[in-house]
Short mmCIF file of C-alpha atoms and ligand atoms in Angstrom, two decimals:
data_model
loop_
_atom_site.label_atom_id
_atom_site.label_comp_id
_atom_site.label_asym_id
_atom_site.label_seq_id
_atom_site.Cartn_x
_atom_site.Cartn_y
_atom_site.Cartn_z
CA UNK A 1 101.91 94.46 57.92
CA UNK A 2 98.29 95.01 57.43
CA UNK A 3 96.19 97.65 58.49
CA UNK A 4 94.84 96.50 62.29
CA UNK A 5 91.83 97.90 63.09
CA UNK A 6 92.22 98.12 66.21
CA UNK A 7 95.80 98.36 68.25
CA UNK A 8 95.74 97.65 72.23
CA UNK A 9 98.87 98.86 74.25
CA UNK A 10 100.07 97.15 77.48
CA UNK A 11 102.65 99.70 79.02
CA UNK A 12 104.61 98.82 82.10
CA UNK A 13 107.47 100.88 84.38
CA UNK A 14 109.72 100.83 81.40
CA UNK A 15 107.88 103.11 79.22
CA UNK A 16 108.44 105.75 81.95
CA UNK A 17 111.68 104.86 82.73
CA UNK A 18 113.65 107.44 80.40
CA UNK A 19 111.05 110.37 81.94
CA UNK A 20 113.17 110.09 85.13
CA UNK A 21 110.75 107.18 86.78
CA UNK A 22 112.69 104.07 88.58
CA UNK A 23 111.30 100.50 87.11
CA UNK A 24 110.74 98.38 89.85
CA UNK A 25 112.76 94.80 89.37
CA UNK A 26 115.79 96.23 87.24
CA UNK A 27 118.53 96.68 89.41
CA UNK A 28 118.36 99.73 91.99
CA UNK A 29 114.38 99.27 90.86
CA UNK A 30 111.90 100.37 93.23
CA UNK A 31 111.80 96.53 94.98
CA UNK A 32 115.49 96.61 95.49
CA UNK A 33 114.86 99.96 97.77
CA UNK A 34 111.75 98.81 99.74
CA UNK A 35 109.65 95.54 100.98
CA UNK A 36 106.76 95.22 98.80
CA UNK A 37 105.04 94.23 101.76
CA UNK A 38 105.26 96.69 103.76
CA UNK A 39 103.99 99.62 101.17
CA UNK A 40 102.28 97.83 98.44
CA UNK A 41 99.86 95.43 100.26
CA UNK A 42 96.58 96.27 102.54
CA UNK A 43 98.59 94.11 105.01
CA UNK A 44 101.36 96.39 105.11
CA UNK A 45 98.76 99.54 105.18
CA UNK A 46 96.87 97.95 108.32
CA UNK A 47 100.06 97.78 110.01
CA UNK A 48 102.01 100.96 109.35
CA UNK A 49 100.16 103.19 107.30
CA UNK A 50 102.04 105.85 108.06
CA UNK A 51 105.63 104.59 106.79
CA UNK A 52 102.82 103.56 103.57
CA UNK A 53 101.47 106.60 102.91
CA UNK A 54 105.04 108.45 103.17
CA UNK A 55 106.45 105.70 100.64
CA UNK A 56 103.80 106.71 98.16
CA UNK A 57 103.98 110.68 99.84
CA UNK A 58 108.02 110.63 98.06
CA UNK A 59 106.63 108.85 94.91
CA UNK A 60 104.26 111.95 93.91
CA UNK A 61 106.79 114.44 94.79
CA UNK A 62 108.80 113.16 92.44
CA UNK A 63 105.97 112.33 89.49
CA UNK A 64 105.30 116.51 89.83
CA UNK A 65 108.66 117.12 88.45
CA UNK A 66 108.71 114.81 85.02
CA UNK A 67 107.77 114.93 81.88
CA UNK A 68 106.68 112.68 79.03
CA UNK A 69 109.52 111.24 77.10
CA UNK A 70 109.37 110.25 72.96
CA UNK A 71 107.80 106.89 73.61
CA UNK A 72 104.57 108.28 75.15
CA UNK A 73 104.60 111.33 72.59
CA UNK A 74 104.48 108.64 69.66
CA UNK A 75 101.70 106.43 71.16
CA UNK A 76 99.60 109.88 71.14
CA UNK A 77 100.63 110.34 67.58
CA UNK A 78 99.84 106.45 66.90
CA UNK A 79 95.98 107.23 68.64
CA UNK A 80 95.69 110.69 66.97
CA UNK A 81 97.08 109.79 63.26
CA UNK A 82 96.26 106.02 63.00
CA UNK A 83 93.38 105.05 61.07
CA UNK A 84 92.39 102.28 63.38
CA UNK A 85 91.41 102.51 67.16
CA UNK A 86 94.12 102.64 69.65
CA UNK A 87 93.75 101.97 73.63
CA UNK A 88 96.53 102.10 76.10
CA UNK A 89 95.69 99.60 79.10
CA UNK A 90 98.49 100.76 81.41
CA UNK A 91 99.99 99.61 84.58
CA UNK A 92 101.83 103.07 85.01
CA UNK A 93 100.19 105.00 88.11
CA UNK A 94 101.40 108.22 86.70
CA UNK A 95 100.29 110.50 84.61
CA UNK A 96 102.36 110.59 82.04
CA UNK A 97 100.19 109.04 78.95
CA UNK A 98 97.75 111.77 79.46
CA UNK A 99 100.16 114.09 79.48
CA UNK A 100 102.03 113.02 76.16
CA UNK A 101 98.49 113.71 74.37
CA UNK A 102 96.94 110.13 74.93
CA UNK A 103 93.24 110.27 75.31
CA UNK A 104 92.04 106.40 75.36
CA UNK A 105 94.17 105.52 79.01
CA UNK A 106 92.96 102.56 80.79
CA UNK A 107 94.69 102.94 84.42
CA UNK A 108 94.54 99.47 85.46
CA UNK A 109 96.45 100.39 88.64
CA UNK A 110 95.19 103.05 89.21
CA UNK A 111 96.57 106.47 89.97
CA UNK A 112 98.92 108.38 92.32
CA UNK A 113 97.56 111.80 91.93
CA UNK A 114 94.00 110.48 93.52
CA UNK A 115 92.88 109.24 96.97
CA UNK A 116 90.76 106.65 98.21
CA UNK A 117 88.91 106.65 101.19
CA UNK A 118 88.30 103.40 102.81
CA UNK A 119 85.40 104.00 104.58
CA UNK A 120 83.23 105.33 101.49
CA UNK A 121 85.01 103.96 98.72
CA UNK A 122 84.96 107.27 97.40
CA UNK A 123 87.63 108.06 94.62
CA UNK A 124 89.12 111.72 94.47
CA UNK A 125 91.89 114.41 92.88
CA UNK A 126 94.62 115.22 95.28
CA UNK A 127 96.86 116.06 92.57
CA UNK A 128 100.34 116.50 94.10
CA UNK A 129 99.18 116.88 97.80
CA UNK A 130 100.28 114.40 100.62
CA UNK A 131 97.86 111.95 102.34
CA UNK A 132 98.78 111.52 105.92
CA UNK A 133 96.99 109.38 109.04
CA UNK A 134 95.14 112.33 109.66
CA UNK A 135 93.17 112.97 106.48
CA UNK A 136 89.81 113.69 105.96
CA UNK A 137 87.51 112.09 103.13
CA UNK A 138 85.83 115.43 101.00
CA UNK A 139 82.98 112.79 100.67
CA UNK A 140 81.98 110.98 104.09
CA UNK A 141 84.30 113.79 106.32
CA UNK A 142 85.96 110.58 107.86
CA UNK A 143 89.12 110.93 109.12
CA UNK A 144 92.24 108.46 108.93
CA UNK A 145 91.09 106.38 106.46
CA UNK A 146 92.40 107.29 103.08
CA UNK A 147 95.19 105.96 101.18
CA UNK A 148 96.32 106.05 97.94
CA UNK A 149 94.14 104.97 94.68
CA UNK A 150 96.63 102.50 93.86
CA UNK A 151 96.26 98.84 93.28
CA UNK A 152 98.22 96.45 96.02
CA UNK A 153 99.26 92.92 95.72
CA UNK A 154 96.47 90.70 96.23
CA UNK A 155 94.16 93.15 95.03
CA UNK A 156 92.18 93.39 91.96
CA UNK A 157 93.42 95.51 89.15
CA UNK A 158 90.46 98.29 87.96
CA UNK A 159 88.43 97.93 84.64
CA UNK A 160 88.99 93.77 84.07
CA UNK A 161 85.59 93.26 82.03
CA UNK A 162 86.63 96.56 79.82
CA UNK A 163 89.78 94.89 79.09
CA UNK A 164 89.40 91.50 78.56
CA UNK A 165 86.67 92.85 75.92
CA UNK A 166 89.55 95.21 74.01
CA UNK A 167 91.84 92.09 74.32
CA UNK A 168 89.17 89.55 72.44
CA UNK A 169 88.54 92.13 69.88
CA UNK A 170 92.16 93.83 69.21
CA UNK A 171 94.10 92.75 65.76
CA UNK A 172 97.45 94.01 67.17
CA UNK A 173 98.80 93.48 71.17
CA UNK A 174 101.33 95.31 71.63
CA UNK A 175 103.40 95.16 75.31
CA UNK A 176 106.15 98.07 76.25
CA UNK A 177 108.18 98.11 79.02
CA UNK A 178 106.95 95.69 81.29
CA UNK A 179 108.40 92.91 83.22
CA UNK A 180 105.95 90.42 82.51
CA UNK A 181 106.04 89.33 85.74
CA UNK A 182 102.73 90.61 87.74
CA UNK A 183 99.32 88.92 86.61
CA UNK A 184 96.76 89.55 85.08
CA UNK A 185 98.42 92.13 82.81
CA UNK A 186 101.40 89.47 82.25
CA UNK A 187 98.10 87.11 80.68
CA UNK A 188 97.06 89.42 78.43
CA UNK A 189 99.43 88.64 75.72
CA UNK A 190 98.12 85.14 76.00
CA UNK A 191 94.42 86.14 75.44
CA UNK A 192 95.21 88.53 72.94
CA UNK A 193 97.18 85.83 70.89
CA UNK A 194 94.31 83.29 71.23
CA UNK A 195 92.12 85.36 70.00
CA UNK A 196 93.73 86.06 67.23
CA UNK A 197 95.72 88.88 67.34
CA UNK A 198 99.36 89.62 66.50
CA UNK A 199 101.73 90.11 69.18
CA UNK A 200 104.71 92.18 69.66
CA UNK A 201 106.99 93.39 72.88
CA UNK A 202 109.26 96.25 72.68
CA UNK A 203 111.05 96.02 75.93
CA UNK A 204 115.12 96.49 76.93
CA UNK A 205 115.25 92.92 77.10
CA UNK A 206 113.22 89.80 76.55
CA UNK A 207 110.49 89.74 79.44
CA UNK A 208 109.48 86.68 81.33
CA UNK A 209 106.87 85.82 78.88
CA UNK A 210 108.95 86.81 75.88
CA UNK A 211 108.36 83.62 74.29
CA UNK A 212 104.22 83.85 73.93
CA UNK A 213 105.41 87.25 71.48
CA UNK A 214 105.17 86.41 67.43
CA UNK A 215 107.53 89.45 67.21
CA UNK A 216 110.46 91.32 69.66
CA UNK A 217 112.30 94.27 69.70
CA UNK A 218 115.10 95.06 72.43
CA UNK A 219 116.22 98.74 72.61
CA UNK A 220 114.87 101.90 74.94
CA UNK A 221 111.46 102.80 74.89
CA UNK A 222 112.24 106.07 73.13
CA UNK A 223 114.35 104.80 70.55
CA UNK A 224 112.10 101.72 69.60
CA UNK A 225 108.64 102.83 70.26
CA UNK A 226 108.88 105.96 67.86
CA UNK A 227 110.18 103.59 65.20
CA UNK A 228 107.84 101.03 65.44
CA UNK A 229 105.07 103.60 64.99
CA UNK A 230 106.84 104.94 62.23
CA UNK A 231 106.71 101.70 60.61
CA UNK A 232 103.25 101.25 61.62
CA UNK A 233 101.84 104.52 59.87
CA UNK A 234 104.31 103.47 56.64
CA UNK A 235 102.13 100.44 56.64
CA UNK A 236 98.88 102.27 57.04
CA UNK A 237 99.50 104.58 54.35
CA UNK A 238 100.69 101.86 52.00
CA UNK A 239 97.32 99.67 52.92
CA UNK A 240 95.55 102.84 52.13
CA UNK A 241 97.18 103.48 48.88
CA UNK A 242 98.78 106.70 50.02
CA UNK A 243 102.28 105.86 49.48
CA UNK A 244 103.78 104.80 46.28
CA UNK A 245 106.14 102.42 46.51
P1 OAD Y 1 109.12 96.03 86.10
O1 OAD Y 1 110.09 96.83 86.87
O2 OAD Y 1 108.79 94.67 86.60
O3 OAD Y 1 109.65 95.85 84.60
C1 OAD Y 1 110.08 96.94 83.83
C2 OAD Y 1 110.53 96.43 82.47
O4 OAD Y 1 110.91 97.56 81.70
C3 OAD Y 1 111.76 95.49 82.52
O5 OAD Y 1 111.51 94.33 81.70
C4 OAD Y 1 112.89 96.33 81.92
O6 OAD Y 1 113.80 95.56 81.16
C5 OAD Y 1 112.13 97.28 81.02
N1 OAD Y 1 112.80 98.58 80.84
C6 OAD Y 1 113.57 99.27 81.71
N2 OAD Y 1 113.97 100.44 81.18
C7 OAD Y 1 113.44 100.49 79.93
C8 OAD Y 1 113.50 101.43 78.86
N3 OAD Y 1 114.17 102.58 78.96
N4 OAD Y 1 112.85 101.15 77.72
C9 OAD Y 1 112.15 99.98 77.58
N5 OAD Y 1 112.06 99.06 78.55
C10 OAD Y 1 112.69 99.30 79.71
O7 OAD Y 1 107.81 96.93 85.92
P2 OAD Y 1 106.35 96.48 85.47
O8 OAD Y 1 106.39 95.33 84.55
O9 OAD Y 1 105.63 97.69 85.04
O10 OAD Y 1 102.41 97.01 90.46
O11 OAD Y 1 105.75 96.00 86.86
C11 OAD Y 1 104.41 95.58 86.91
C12 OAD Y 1 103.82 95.94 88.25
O12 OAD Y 1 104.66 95.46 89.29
C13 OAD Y 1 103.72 97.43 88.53
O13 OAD Y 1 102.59 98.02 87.97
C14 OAD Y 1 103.70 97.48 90.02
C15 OAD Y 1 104.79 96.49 90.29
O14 OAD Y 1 104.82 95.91 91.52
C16 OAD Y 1 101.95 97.36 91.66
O15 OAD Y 1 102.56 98.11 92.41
C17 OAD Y 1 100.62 96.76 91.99
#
């Protein structure tokens, strides 16, 4: 393994999983529970955004209580330690990166702990506070437009141009926890690999685009993402002459 010099992360609901977080397509995932439509689509906003905002309401209540397992605290240790640059591009909406020590988080989903307002377009900390019909914008002081800052189907996911740039210019792409089933993120691994990088999944099982992966480890997040940086620091250190074999 050689020394990359620089290492970009795709993380998906699995990485969060063992924090206490429900995946979405396993079984009793998120989608099993509720229709997609109705709380994860402007479509389903514009006609209910009541039941919407409650659906995502529950969600935060539940992100204030969790912490970040071993598979976040060894990506931090990977950014802080490694002597190449490391970037986590995540699809997570929660915190939970940042709060395992990560400092390089791309939120391409954005986040639940922030706002949106519709009207302004302004972007804002609500932390662990509800959004209702009836809230007002601390912007534009418009009232009953504001949802969550969360990406919906058929939207665009945030900070495309920053990634595709880390994804043409990373050495190793590596994808945890994560379905492979939403695009773009599930096309990364494909522009990543065409531009030369390697490419490795650590995921439960094989994902939907396991086969575009030249390397694949099955296990929990916690168990196999620790190891792998283990192995990728051993590496490091032996590239750098540190070790003696
Ligand atoms: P999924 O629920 O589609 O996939 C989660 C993946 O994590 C599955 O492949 C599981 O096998 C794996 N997994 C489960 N537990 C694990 C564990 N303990 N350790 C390692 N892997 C585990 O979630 P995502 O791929 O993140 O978007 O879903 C992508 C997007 O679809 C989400 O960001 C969300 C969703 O709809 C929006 O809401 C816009």
């Amino acid at each position: 393994m050689p020394l990359y010099d620089k290492i970009l992360i795709l993380t998906g609901a699995g990485m969060s999983a063992e924090s206490g977080l429900s995946t979405f397509r396993d079984k009793d995932g998120i989608w099993s529970q509720y229709n997609y439509e109705e709380v994860a689509t402007p479509e389903g906003y514009a006609a209910d955004p009541e039941r919407c905002l409650e659906f995502y309401n529950k969600r935060r209540v539940m992100h204030r209580d969790i912490e970040p397992n071993q598979a976040h605290k060894a990506l931090a240790r990977l950014e802080a330690e490694y002597p190449g640059e490391v970037i986590i591009v995540t699809q997570n909406i929660d915190r939970l990166h940042e709060e395992g020590g990560s400092k390089r988080v791309i939120h391409m989903h954005g986040r639940i702990d922030q706002a949106l307002c519709q009207s302004c377009g302004q972007t804002y900390d609500i932390s662990y506070k509800t959004l209702n019909v009836d809230s007002v914008c601390p912007a534009c002081k418009c009232q009953g437009q504001q949802r969550p800052n969360v990406v919906w189907f058929g939207e665009i996911p945030y900070f495309l141009d920053e990634i595709q740039k880390e994804l043409v210019s990373c050495f190793l792409f590596l994808s945890i926890g994560t379905s492979g089933s939403v695009y773009p993120a599930a096309g990364f691994v494909n522009l990543a690999r065409k531009a030369g990088a390697h490419t490795v999944e650590l995921n439960l099982e094989p994902s939907d685009g396991a086969v575009q992966f030249h390397e694949a480890h099955q296990g929990k997040a916690t168990e196999i993402v620790p190891a792998y940086v283990d192995r990728l620091m051993y590496e490091a250190a032996i590239a750098r002459k540190e070790v003696v074999q």
